[in-house]
Coordinates of C-alpha atoms in Angstrom, one line a residue:
X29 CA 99.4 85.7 69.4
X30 CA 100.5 82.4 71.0
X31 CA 103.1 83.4 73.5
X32 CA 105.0 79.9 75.0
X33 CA 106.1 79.4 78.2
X34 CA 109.7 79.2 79.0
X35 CA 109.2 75.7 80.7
X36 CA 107.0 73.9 77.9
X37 CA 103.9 73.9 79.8
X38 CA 101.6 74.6 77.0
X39 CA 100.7 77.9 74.7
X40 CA 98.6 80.8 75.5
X41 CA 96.1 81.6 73.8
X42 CA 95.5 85.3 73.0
X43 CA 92.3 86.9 72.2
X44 CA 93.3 89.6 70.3
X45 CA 94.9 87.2 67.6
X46 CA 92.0 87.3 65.0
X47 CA 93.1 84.0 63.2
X48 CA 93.1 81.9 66.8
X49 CA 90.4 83.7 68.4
X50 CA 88.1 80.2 67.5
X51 CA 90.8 78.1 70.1
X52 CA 89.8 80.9 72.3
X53 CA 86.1 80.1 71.8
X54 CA 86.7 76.4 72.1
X55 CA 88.6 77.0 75.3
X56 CA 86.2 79.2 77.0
X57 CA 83.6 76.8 76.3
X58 CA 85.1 73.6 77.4
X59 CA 86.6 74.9 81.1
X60 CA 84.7 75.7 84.2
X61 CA 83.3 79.3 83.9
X62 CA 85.4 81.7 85.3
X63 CA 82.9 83.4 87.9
X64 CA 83.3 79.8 89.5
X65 CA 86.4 80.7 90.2
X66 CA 86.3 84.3 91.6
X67 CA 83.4 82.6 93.6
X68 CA 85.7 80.3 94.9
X69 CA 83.4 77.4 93.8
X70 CA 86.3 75.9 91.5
X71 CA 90.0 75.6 93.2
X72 CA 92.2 77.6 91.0
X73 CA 95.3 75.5 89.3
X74 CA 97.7 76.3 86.5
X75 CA 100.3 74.2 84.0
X76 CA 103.5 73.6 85.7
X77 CA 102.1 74.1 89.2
X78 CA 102.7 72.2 91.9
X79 CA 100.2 70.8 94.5
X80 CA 100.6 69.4 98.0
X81 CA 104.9 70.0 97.7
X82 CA 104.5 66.5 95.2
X83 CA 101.6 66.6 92.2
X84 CA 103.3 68.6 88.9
X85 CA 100.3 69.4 86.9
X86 CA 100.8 68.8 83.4
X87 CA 97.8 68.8 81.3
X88 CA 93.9 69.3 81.9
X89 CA 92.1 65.5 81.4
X90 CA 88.3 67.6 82.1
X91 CA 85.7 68.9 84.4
X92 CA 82.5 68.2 85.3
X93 CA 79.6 69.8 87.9
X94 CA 81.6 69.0 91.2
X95 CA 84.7 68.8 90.1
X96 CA 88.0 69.9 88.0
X97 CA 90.4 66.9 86.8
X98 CA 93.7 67.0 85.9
X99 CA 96.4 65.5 84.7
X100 CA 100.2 65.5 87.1
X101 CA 103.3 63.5 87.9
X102 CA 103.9 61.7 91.3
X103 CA 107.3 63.1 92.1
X104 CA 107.8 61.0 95.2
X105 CA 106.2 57.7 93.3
X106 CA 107.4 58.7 89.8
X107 CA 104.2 58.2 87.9
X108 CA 101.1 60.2 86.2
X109 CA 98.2 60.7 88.0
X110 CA 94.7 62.3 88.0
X111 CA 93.9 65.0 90.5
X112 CA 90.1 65.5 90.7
X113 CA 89.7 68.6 92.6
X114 CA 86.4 68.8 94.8
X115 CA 84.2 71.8 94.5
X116 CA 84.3 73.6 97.6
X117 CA 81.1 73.3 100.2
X118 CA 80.7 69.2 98.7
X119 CA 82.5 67.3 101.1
X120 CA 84.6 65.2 99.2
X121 CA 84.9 62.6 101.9
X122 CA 82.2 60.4 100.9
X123 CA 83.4 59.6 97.5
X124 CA 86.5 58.7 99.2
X125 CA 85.0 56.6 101.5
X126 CA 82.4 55.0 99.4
X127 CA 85.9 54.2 97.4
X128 CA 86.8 52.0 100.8
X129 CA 83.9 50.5 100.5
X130 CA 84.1 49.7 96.9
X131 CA 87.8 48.1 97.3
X132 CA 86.3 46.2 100.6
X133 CA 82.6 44.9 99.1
X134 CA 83.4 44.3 95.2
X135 CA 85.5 41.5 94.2
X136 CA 86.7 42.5 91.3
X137 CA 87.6 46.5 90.8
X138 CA 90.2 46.2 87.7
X139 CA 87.0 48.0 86.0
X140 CA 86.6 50.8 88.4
X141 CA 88.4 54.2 88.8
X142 CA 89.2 53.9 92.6
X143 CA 91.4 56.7 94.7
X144 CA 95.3 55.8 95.1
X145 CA 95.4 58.7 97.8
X146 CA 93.7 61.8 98.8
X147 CA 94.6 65.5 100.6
X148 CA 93.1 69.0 100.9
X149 CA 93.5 72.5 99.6
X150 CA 92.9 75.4 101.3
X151 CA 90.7 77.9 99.1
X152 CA 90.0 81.2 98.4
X153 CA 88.4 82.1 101.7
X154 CA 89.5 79.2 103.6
X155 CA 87.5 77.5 102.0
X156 CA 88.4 73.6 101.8
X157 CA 88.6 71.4 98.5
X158 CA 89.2 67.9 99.1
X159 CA 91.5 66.4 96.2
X160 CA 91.4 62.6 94.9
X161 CA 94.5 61.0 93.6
X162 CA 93.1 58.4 91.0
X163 CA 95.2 56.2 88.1
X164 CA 95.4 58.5 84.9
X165 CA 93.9 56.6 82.4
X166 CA 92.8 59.2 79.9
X167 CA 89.9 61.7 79.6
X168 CA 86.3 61.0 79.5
X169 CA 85.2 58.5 77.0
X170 CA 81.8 60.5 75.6
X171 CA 84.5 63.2 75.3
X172 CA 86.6 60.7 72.8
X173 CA 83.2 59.1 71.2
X174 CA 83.4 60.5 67.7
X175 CA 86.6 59.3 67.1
X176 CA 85.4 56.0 68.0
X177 CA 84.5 53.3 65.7
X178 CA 81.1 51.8 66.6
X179 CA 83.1 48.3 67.9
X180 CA 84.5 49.9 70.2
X181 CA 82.2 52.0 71.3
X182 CA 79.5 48.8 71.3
X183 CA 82.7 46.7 73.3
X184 CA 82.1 50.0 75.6
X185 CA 78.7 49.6 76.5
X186 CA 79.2 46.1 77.4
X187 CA 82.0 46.7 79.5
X188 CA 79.8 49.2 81.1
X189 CA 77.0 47.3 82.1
X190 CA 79.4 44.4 83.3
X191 CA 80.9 47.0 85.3
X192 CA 77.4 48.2 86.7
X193 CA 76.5 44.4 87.7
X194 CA 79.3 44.3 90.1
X195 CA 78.4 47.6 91.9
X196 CA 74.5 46.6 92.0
X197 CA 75.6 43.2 93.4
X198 CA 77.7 44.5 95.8
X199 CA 74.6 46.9 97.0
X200 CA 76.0 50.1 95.5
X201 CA 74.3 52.5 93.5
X202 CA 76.3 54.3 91.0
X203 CA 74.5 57.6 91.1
X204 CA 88.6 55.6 79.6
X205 CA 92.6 54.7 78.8
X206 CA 95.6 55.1 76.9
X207 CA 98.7 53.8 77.0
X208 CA 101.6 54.7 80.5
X209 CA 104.0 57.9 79.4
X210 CA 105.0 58.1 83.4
X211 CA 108.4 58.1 82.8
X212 CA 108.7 59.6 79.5
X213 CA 110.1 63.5 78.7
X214 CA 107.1 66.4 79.0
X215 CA 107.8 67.6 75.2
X216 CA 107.1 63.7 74.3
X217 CA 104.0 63.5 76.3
X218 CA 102.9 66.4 74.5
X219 CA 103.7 64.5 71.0
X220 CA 101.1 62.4 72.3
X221 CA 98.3 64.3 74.4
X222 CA 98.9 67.1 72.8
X223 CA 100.5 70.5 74.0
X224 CA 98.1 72.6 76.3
X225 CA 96.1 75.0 75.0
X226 CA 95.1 77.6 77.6
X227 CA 94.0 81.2 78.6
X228 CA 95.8 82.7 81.7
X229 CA 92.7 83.8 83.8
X230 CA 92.3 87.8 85.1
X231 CA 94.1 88.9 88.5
X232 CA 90.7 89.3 90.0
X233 CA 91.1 85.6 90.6
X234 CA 93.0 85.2 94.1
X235 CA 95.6 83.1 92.9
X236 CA 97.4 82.1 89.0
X237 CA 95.0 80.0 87.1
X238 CA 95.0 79.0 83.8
X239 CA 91.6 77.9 82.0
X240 CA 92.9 74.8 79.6
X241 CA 91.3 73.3 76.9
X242 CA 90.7 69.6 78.0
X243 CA 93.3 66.3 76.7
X244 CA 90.3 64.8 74.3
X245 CA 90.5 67.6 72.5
X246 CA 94.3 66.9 71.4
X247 CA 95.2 63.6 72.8
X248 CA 96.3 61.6 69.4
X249 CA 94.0 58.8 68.1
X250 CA 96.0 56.4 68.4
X251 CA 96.9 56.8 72.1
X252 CA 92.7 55.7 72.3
X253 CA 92.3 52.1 73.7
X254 CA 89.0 49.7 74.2
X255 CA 89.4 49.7 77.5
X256 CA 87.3 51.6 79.8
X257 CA 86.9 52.3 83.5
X258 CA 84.1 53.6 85.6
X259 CA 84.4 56.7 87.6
X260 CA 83.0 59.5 89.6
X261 CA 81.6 58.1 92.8
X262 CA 80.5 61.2 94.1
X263 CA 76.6 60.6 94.0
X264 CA 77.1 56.9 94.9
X265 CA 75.9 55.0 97.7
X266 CA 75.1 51.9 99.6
X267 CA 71.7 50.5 99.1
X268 CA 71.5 48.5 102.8
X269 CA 73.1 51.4 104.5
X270 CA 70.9 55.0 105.2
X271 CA 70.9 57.2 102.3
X272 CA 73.7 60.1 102.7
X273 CA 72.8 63.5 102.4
X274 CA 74.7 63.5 99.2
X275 CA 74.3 67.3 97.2
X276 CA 73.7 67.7 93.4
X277 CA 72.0 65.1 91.0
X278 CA 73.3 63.2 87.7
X279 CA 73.3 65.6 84.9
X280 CA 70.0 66.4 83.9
X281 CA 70.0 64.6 80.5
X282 CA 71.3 61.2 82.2
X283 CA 68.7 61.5 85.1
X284 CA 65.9 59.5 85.7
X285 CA 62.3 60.9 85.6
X286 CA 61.6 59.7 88.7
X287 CA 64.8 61.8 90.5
X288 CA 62.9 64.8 89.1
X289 CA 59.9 64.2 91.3
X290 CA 61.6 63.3 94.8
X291 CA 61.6 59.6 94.4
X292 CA 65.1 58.1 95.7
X293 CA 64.6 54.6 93.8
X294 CA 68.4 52.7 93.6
X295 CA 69.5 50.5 91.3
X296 CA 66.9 51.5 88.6
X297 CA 68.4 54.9 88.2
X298 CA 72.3 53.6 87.1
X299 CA 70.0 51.6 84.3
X300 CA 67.9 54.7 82.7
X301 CA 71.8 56.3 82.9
X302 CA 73.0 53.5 80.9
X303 CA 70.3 53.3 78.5
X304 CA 71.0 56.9 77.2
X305 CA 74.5 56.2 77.5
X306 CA 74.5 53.2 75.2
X307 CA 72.1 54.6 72.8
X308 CA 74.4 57.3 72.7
X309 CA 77.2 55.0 71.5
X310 CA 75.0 53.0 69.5
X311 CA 73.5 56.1 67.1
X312 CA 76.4 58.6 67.5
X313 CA 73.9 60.9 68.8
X314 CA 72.2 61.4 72.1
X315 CA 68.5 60.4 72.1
X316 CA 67.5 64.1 73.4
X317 CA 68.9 66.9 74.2
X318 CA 68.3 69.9 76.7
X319 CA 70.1 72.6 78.7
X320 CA 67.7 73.0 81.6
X321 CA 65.4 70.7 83.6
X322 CA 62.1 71.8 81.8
X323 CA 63.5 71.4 78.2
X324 CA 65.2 67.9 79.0
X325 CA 61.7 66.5 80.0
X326 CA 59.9 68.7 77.6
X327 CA 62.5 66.7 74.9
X328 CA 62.3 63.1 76.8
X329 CA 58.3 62.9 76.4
X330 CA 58.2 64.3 72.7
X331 CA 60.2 61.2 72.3
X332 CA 59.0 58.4 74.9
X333 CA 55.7 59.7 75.4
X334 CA 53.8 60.9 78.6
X335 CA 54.7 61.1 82.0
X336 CA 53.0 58.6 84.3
X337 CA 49.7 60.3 85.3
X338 CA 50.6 59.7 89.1
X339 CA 53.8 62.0 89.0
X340 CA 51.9 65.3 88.3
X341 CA 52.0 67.6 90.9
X342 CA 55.4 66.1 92.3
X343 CA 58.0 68.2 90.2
X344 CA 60.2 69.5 92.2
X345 CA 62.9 71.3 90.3
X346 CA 62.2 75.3 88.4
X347 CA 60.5 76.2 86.6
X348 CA 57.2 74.6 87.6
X349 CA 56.1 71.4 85.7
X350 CA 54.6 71.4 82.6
X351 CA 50.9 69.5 82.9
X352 CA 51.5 68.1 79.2
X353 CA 54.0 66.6 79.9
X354 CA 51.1 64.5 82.1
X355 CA 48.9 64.3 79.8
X356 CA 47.9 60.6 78.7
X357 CA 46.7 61.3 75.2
X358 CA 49.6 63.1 74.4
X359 CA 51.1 61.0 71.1
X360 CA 54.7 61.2 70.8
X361 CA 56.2 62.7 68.3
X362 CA 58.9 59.9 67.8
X363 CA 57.3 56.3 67.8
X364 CA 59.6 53.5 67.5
X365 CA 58.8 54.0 63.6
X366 CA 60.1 57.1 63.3
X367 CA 62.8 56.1 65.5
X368 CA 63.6 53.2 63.1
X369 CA 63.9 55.5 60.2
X370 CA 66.1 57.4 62.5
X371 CA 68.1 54.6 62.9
X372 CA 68.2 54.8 59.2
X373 CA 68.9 57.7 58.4
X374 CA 72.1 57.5 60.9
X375 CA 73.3 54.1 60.5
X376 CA 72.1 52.6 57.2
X377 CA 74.5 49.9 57.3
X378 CA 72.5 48.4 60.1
X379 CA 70.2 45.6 58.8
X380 CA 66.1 45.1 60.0
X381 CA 67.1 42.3 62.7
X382 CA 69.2 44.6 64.3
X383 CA 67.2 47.9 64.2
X384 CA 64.7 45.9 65.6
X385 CA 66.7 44.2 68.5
X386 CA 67.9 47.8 69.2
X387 CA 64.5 49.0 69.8
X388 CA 63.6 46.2 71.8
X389 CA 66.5 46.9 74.5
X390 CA 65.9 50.5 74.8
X391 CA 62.4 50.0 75.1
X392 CA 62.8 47.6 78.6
X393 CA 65.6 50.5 79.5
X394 CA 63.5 53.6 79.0
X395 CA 60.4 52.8 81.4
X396 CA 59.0 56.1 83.4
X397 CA 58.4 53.4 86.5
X398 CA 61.5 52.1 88.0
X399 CA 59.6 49.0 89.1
X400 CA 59.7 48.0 85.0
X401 CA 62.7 49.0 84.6
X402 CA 65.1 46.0 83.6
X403 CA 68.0 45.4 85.9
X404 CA 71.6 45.1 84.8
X405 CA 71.4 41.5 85.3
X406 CA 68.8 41.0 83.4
X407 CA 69.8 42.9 80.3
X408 CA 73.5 40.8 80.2
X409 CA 70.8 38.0 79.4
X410 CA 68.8 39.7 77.2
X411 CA 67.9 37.9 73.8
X412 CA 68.5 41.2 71.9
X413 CA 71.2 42.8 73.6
X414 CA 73.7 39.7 73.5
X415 CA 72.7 39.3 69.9
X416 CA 73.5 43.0 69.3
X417 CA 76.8 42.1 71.2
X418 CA 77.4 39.0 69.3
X419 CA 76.9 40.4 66.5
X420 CA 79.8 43.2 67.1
X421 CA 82.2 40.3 68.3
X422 CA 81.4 40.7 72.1

């Protein structure tokens, strides 16, 4: 049964309705998992609600490890926003002032996600959850990718490594959009992101949360622009300035192999990120996949081959390493042949000269030493990667 509010912030989702019990799946799966929340981990919030006496929170844009984001109206300033809320016990201070530093040492930020304002919330527990006021500029653009073309999704990955370029040359590590509905009715910016879809969480929680199905999921098509922005600065840092004590890692699929054996190389880590990233966009499918630390690497050397012999021993991160992953004779099980006829198989329309010049990027991307790992810079020149970029229009 879909039972909706009296204020038109969204439909509930009940369980007990056999023909939507799937959009109670899909929504279960997608938001933070609710022992996070009796925890205290994730900072409770629900449609309608409204934060720090000013922040109306109107739709859920996503989450990710560290953080909740969503989706509210400025009453004072009389504009949308983004709220990413801060897991509690990760200080959410040094995003915000690696931020400063961002808008003080880059010259030119019109690509970059940076923080309008910030506040706290007190938690279950007193527990404190620091809260980043960013532009709203749509959800996650992986979250959007299939309903991409592969233009844009190519014009993304150049924008992306542009983006990277001025963060590396400002000394800073690393570690979306659609079109303004600030001052439009609620029921029309449902029209276009779509109404929410949530589940009203137990009363064990402490306080009223809703878990809500995130905007990609119903944000119409054709709100989708080209235009993306880089976010999350939470694992970012400054390269001639002491290394924070920053918690948590990149997601285990985007990590490089050397941040899985307790080597804190810089800019060489943003550029194994990208490479997935943009072979992501480029096949529609991500080069590997895992859910754990020892399954990602198991599925990264089946496909690149060997770990460098010197790394054995180092793993630091359970379960305990796997010595064939070491193991120098070990033949991969995709070569760049069988990754041709991958490329094949997923995009036929791509000609030889372009398979080829494919392979060639992603093989000075995907090096296990950072050392040999091309640099941003380096790639924008790149024979093969501005003919791949050319060759979409770029």
């Amino acid at each position: 049964m879909s039972l909706q509010d009296a204020n038109d912030y969204g439909d509930f989702i009940d369980s007990d309705d056999d023909e939507r019990a799937p959009e109670f799946c899909e929504i279960e799966e997608s938001a933070e998992p609710i022992q996070q929340y009796k925890k205290g981990t994730f900072y409770p919030v629900y449609i309608g609600e409204v934060l720090h006496g000013n922040y109306h929170v109107i739709h859920k844009l996503g989450r990710g490890g560290f953080s909740s984001v969503w989706m509210a109206h400025d009453i004072a300033n009389h504009r949308d926003v983004a709220l990413k809320i801060i897991v509690s016990g990760n200080s959410g201070d040094h995003e915000y002032n690696i931020h400063q530093q961002i808008i003080r040492d880059v010259k030119d930020t019109s690509s970059l996600l940076l923080c309008l304002n910030v506040f706290h919330l007190e938690g279950y527990q007193c527990r404190r959850h620091t809260v980043l006021v960013l532009p709203v500029q749509g959800p996650s653009f992986q979250m959007c990718l299939y309903k991409r073309p592969i233009a844009a999704r190519m014009s993304a990955a150049w924008q992306l490594l542009r983006t990277l370029k001025k963060l590396h040359d400002a000394k800073i590590v690393h570690g979306a959009t659609a079109t303004p509905l600030d001052d439009r009715k609620l029921n029309v910016k449902h029209q276009y992101l779509g109404r929410p879809q949530k589940i009203m969480l137990p009363n064990t929680i402490w306080k009223r949360a809703d878990l809500v199905l995130p905007i990609a999921e119903t944000i119409s098509e054709n709100l989708l622009q080209d235009t993306i922005y880089l976010a999350d600065f939470g694992l970012s840092f400054k390269t001639d300035q002491p290394v924070p004590d920053i918690k948590g890692f990149p997601p285990g699929l985007y990590r490089a192999p050397e941040l899985w054996h307790g080597i804190k190389c810089d800019y060489a880590r943003d550029i194994w990120s990208y490479m997935f990233i943009f072979t992501h966009l480029y096949l529609g499918v991500r080069p590997w996949l895992g859910n754990g630390s020892s399954t990602v690497l198991a599925n990264m050397v089946k496909i690149l081959g060997p770990l460098p012999q010197q790394r054995m021993g180092h793993y630091e991160h359970p379960p305990s390493g796997d010595v064939s992953w070491y193991c120098q004779s070990r033949v991969p099980d995709l070569r760049l042949e069988a990754l041709d006829a991958k490329i094949q198989r997923l995009r036929p329309e791509v000609s030889e000269i372009e398979r080829s010049h494919f392979l060639s990027v992603i093989a000075k991307g995907f090096c296990y030493l950072p050392e040999n790992r091309i640099t941003a810079g380096e790639l924008l020149d790149d024979e093969s990667f501005r003919a791949l970029m050319e060759h979409y229009q770029l």
